[in-house]
C-alpha positions as YAML, in Angstrom:
chain: A
units: angstrom
residues:
- id: 1
  name: MET
  ca: [45.00, -2.90, -12.97]
- id: 2
  name: LYS
  ca: [46.70, -2.56, -9.64]
- id: 3
  name: ALA
  ca: [43.18, -1.27, -7.94]
- id: 4
  name: LEU
  ca: [41.66, -4.23, -8.73]
- id: 5
  name: PRO
  ca: [42.92, -6.33, -6.02]
- id: 6
  name: ILE
  ca: [42.43, -3.53, -3.48]
- id: 7
  name: LEU
  ca: [38.82, -3.39, -4.69]
- id: 8
  name: LEU
  ca: [38.26, -7.24, -4.78]
- id: 9
  name: VAL
  ca: [39.63, -6.93, -1.10]
- id: 10
  name: LEU
  ca: [37.90, -4.65, -0.09]
- id: 11
  name: LEU
  ca: [34.41, -6.18, -1.36]
- id: 12
  name: MET
  ca: [35.51, -9.36, 0.04]
- id: 13
  name: LEU
  ca: [35.72, -8.04, 3.63]
- id: 14
  name: TRP
  ca: [32.38, -5.73, 3.36]
- id: 15
  name: SER
  ca: [30.54, -8.48, 2.30]
- id: 16
  name: ALA
  ca: [32.14, -10.72, 5.27]
- id: 17
  name: ILE
  ca: [30.69, -7.83, 7.95]
- id: 18
  name: TRP
  ca: [27.37, -6.70, 6.77]
- id: 19
  name: ARG
  ca: [24.65, -9.25, 7.10]
- id: 20
  name: PRO
  ca: [21.47, -8.19, 6.52]
- id: 21
  name: GLY
  ca: [19.09, -8.53, 9.50]
- id: 22
  name: PRO
  ca: [15.61, -9.54, 10.34]
- id: 23
  name: GLY
  ca: [13.90, -6.05, 9.49]
- id: 24
  name: ASP
  ca: [15.67, -5.78, 5.96]
- id: 25
  name: TYR
  ca: [14.17, -9.10, 5.22]
- id: 26
  name: VAL
  ca: [10.84, -7.84, 6.53]
- id: 27
  name: ALA
  ca: [11.14, -4.35, 4.25]
- id: 28
  name: ARG
  ca: [11.66, -7.36, 1.48]
- id: 29
  name: GLU
  ca: [8.58, -9.00, 1.62]
- id: 30
  name: LEU
  ca: [6.19, -5.90, 2.18]
- id: 31
  name: GLU
  ca: [8.02, -3.95, -0.29]
- id: 32
  name: LEU
  ca: [7.79, -1.33, 2.41]
- id: 33
  name: GLU
  ca: [10.39, 1.03, 3.31]
- id: 34
  name: LEU
  ca: [11.91, 0.37, 7.03]
- id: 35
  name: PRO
  ca: [14.47, 3.49, 7.65]
- id: 36
  name: THR
  ca: [14.19, 4.39, 11.59]
- id: 37
  name: ALA
  ca: [13.10, 0.66, 12.50]
- id: 38
  name: GLN
  ca: [14.57, -1.57, 15.16]
- id: 39
  name: THR
  ca: [13.89, -5.14, 15.30]
- id: 40
  name: THR
  ca: [13.23, -5.68, 19.36]
- id: 41
  name: ASP
  ca: [12.03, -9.67, 18.91]
- id: 42
  name: THR
  ca: [12.62, -12.56, 16.93]
- id: 43
  name: TYR
  ca: [10.96, -15.89, 17.10]
- id: 44
  name: ASP
  ca: [10.96, -18.47, 14.45]
- id: 45
  name: ASP
  ca: [10.58, -22.48, 15.07]
- id: 46
  name: HIS
  ca: [11.06, -23.30, 10.89]
- id: 47
  name: GLY
  ca: [12.76, -26.53, 11.50]
- id: 48
  name: GLY
  ca: [9.87, -28.81, 11.09]
- id: 49
  name: PHE
  ca: [9.01, -30.98, 8.33]
- id: 50
  name: HIS
  ca: [9.49, -29.49, 4.66]
- id: 51
  name: GLY
  ca: [10.21, -26.10, 6.73]
- id: 52
  name: ASP
  ca: [6.75, -26.18, 8.94]
- id: 53
  name: GLY
  ca: [6.89, -23.47, 11.04]
- id: 54
  name: THR
  ca: [6.45, -20.07, 12.63]
- id: 55
  name: THR
  ca: [8.37, -16.69, 12.64]
- id: 56
  name: CYS
  ca: [7.35, -13.33, 14.55]
- id: 57
  name: THR
  ca: [9.54, -10.12, 14.30]
- id: 58
  name: ILE
  ca: [8.53, -7.07, 16.43]
- id: 59
  name: ILE
  ca: [10.14, -3.81, 14.30]
- id: 60
  name: GLN
  ca: [10.06, -0.87, 16.28]
- id: 61
  name: LEU
  ca: [9.78, 2.15, 14.85]
- id: 62
  name: SER
  ca: [10.06, 5.73, 15.92]
- id: 63
  name: ASP
  ca: [8.25, 8.04, 13.17]
- id: 64
  name: ASP
  ca: [5.05, 7.99, 11.47]
- id: 65
  name: ALA
  ca: [6.98, 7.27, 7.98]
- id: 66
  name: LEU
  ca: [5.91, 3.46, 7.64]
- id: 67
  name: LEU
  ca: [2.09, 4.82, 8.61]
- id: 68
  name: GLU
  ca: [1.85, 7.26, 6.03]
- id: 69
  name: GLU
  ca: [3.93, 4.71, 3.30]
- id: 70
  name: ILE
  ca: [0.98, 2.02, 4.35]
- id: 71
  name: GLU
  ca: [-1.65, 4.23, 3.96]
- id: 72
  name: LYS
  ca: [-0.56, 5.35, 0.28]
- id: 73
  name: ALA
  ca: [-0.34, 1.49, -0.31]
- id: 74
  name: GLY
  ca: [-3.89, 1.13, -0.75]
- id: 75
  name: THR
  ca: [-3.47, -2.68, 0.03]
- id: 76
  name: TRP
  ca: [-3.33, -2.64, 3.89]
- id: 77
  name: GLN
  ca: [-6.82, -3.11, 5.72]
- id: 78
  name: ALA
  ca: [-7.72, -0.94, 8.66]
- id: 79
  name: PHE
  ca: [-8.24, -2.24, 12.27]
- id: 80
  name: PRO
  ca: [-10.03, -3.87, 13.61]
- id: 81
  name: PRO
  ca: [-9.55, -7.24, 11.37]
- id: 82
  name: ASP
  ca: [-11.97, -9.63, 10.06]
- id: 83
  name: ASP
  ca: [-13.17, -12.47, 11.11]
- id: 84
  name: ALA
  ca: [-10.97, -14.83, 10.02]
- id: 85
  name: VAL
  ca: [-7.68, -12.82, 10.01]
- id: 86
  name: ASN
  ca: [-8.90, -12.00, 14.28]
- id: 87
  name: GLN
  ca: [-9.08, -16.04, 15.05]
- id: 88
  name: LEU
  ca: [-5.79, -16.37, 13.17]
- id: 89
  name: LEU
  ca: [-4.04, -13.83, 15.32]
- id: 90
  name: TYR
  ca: [-5.74, -14.16, 18.90]
- id: 91
  name: GLY
  ca: [-6.58, -17.79, 18.18]
- id: 92
  name: SER
  ca: [-3.71, -20.97, 18.76]
- id: 93
  name: TYR
  ca: [-2.30, -20.17, 15.53]
- id: 94
  name: LEU
  ca: [0.66, -17.39, 16.13]
- id: 95
  name: ALA
  ca: [0.80, -17.70, 19.36]
- id: 96
  name: ASP
  ca: [4.54, -18.54, 21.36]
- id: 97
  name: ALA
  ca: [4.80, -22.36, 21.78]
- id: 98
  name: GLU
  ca: [6.36, -21.75, 25.23]
- id: 99
  name: THR
  ca: [3.82, -19.27, 27.15]
- id: 100
  name: GLN
  ca: [0.52, -19.65, 24.60]
- id: 101
  name: GLU
  ca: [0.68, -15.75, 24.50]
- id: 102
  name: PRO
  ca: [-0.55, -14.47, 21.21]
- id: 103
  name: PHE
  ca: [2.44, -12.63, 19.50]
- id: 104
  name: VAL
  ca: [0.47, -9.57, 19.01]
- id: 105
  name: PRO
  ca: [-1.38, -7.54, 21.54]
- id: 106
  name: PRO
  ca: [-4.59, -6.54, 21.43]
- id: 107
  name: ILE
  ca: [-4.92, -3.25, 18.68]
- id: 108
  name: GLU
  ca: [-7.21, -0.88, 18.26]
- id: 109
  name: ASN
  ca: [-5.35, 1.33, 15.67]
- id: 110
  name: GLY
  ca: [-3.74, 0.19, 13.24]
- id: 111
  name: TYR
  ca: [-3.39, -1.72, 9.76]
- id: 112
  name: TYR
  ca: [-3.24, -5.62, 8.81]
- id: 113
  name: LEU
  ca: [-2.02, -7.52, 5.46]
- id: 114
  name: LEU
  ca: [-2.58, -10.79, 4.58]
- id: 115
  name: LYS
  ca: [-0.31, -12.03, 1.88]
- id: 116
  name: ASP
  ca: [-2.44, -16.26, 1.33]
- id: 117
  name: ARG
  ca: [0.40, -18.16, 0.37]
- id: 118
  name: ASN
  ca: [-1.32, -21.52, 0.06]
- id: 119
  name: ALA
  ca: [-1.82, -23.07, -3.32]
- id: 120
  name: LYS
  ca: [-5.58, -23.41, -3.15]
- id: 121
  name: ALA
  ca: [-6.20, -20.33, -2.39]
- id: 122
  name: ALA
  ca: [-7.87, -19.37, -5.21]
- id: 123
  name: GLU
  ca: [-10.06, -22.75, -4.89]
- id: 124
  name: GLN
  ca: [-10.85, -22.25, -1.50]
- id: 125
  name: PRO
  ca: [-10.79, -18.39, -0.26]
- id: 126
  name: ASN
  ca: [-11.98, -18.82, 3.09]
- id: 127
  name: ILE
  ca: [-8.29, -19.48, 5.04]
- id: 128
  name: MET
  ca: [-10.25, -20.91, 7.65]
- id: 129
  name: THR
  ca: [-11.24, -23.60, 6.00]
- id: 130
  name: ARG
  ca: [-7.94, -25.11, 4.44]
- id: 131
  name: GLY
  ca: [-6.40, -28.04, 5.78]
- id: 132
  name: SER
  ca: [-2.91, -26.16, 6.06]
- id: 133
  name: PHE
  ca: [-1.94, -22.43, 5.72]
- id: 134
  name: ASN
  ca: [0.98, -20.70, 4.51]
- id: 135
  name: PHE
  ca: [0.37, -17.10, 4.66]
- id: 136
  name: ASP
  ca: [2.38, -13.67, 6.07]
- id: 137
  name: LEU
  ca: [0.74, -11.50, 7.82]
- id: 138
  name: ALA
  ca: [1.50, -7.56, 9.00]
- id: 139
  name: VAL
  ca: [0.33, -5.46, 11.26]
- id: 140
  name: TYR
  ca: [1.11, -2.24, 12.30]
- id: 141
  name: ASP
  ca: [0.16, -0.79, 15.71]
- id: 142
  name: ALA
  ca: [-0.41, 2.92, 14.88]
- id: 143
  name: ASP
  ca: [-0.99, 3.74, 18.34]
- id: 144
  name: ASN
  ca: [2.64, 1.96, 19.09]
- id: 145
  name: ARG
  ca: [4.49, 2.63, 15.90]
- id: 146
  name: THR
  ca: [4.79, -1.52, 15.97]
- id: 147
  name: LEU
  ca: [5.01, -3.54, 13.00]
- id: 148
  name: TYR
  ca: [4.75, -7.37, 14.13]
- id: 149
  name: TYR
  ca: [5.58, -9.73, 10.78]
- id: 150
  name: LEU
  ca: [4.42, -13.07, 11.21]
- id: 151
  name: VAL
  ca: [4.99, -16.03, 9.04]
- id: 152
  name: LEU
  ca: [3.12, -19.42, 9.05]
- id: 153
  name: ASP
  ca: [3.85, -22.71, 7.68]
- id: 154
  name: THR
  ca: [1.94, -26.22, 7.63]
...
């Protein structure tokens, strides 16, 4: 019984110190392991009406473990992206508000995964014909071992 207060104090200290980072969030959302990842940049302006906004997290990896996981998953699509994804990536939808530069540079070898969260996705499968967007788009640049995780809510 004497160990219980000590254990509780240690647990409270650990929970006060440890905070999950953006890489942890991305790994959870994409159901991936990011063992040797380093978050290099994060942009988030989800402060708008009803949580509208854009998020971009860029994660640099030191090995090809994620590439192997993506290839085994079978849910990611190889580059080049289809017309809709290309328009989302390099149009004005996923760009820095200040510079108007796309978050994702041109990629030759890689994979992408689009998770459409729009309530009307089944009724309107063409994402570009809708009045609003709610999606997650993950892009892996195989040449540079870089993962881009983008979220757009309008």
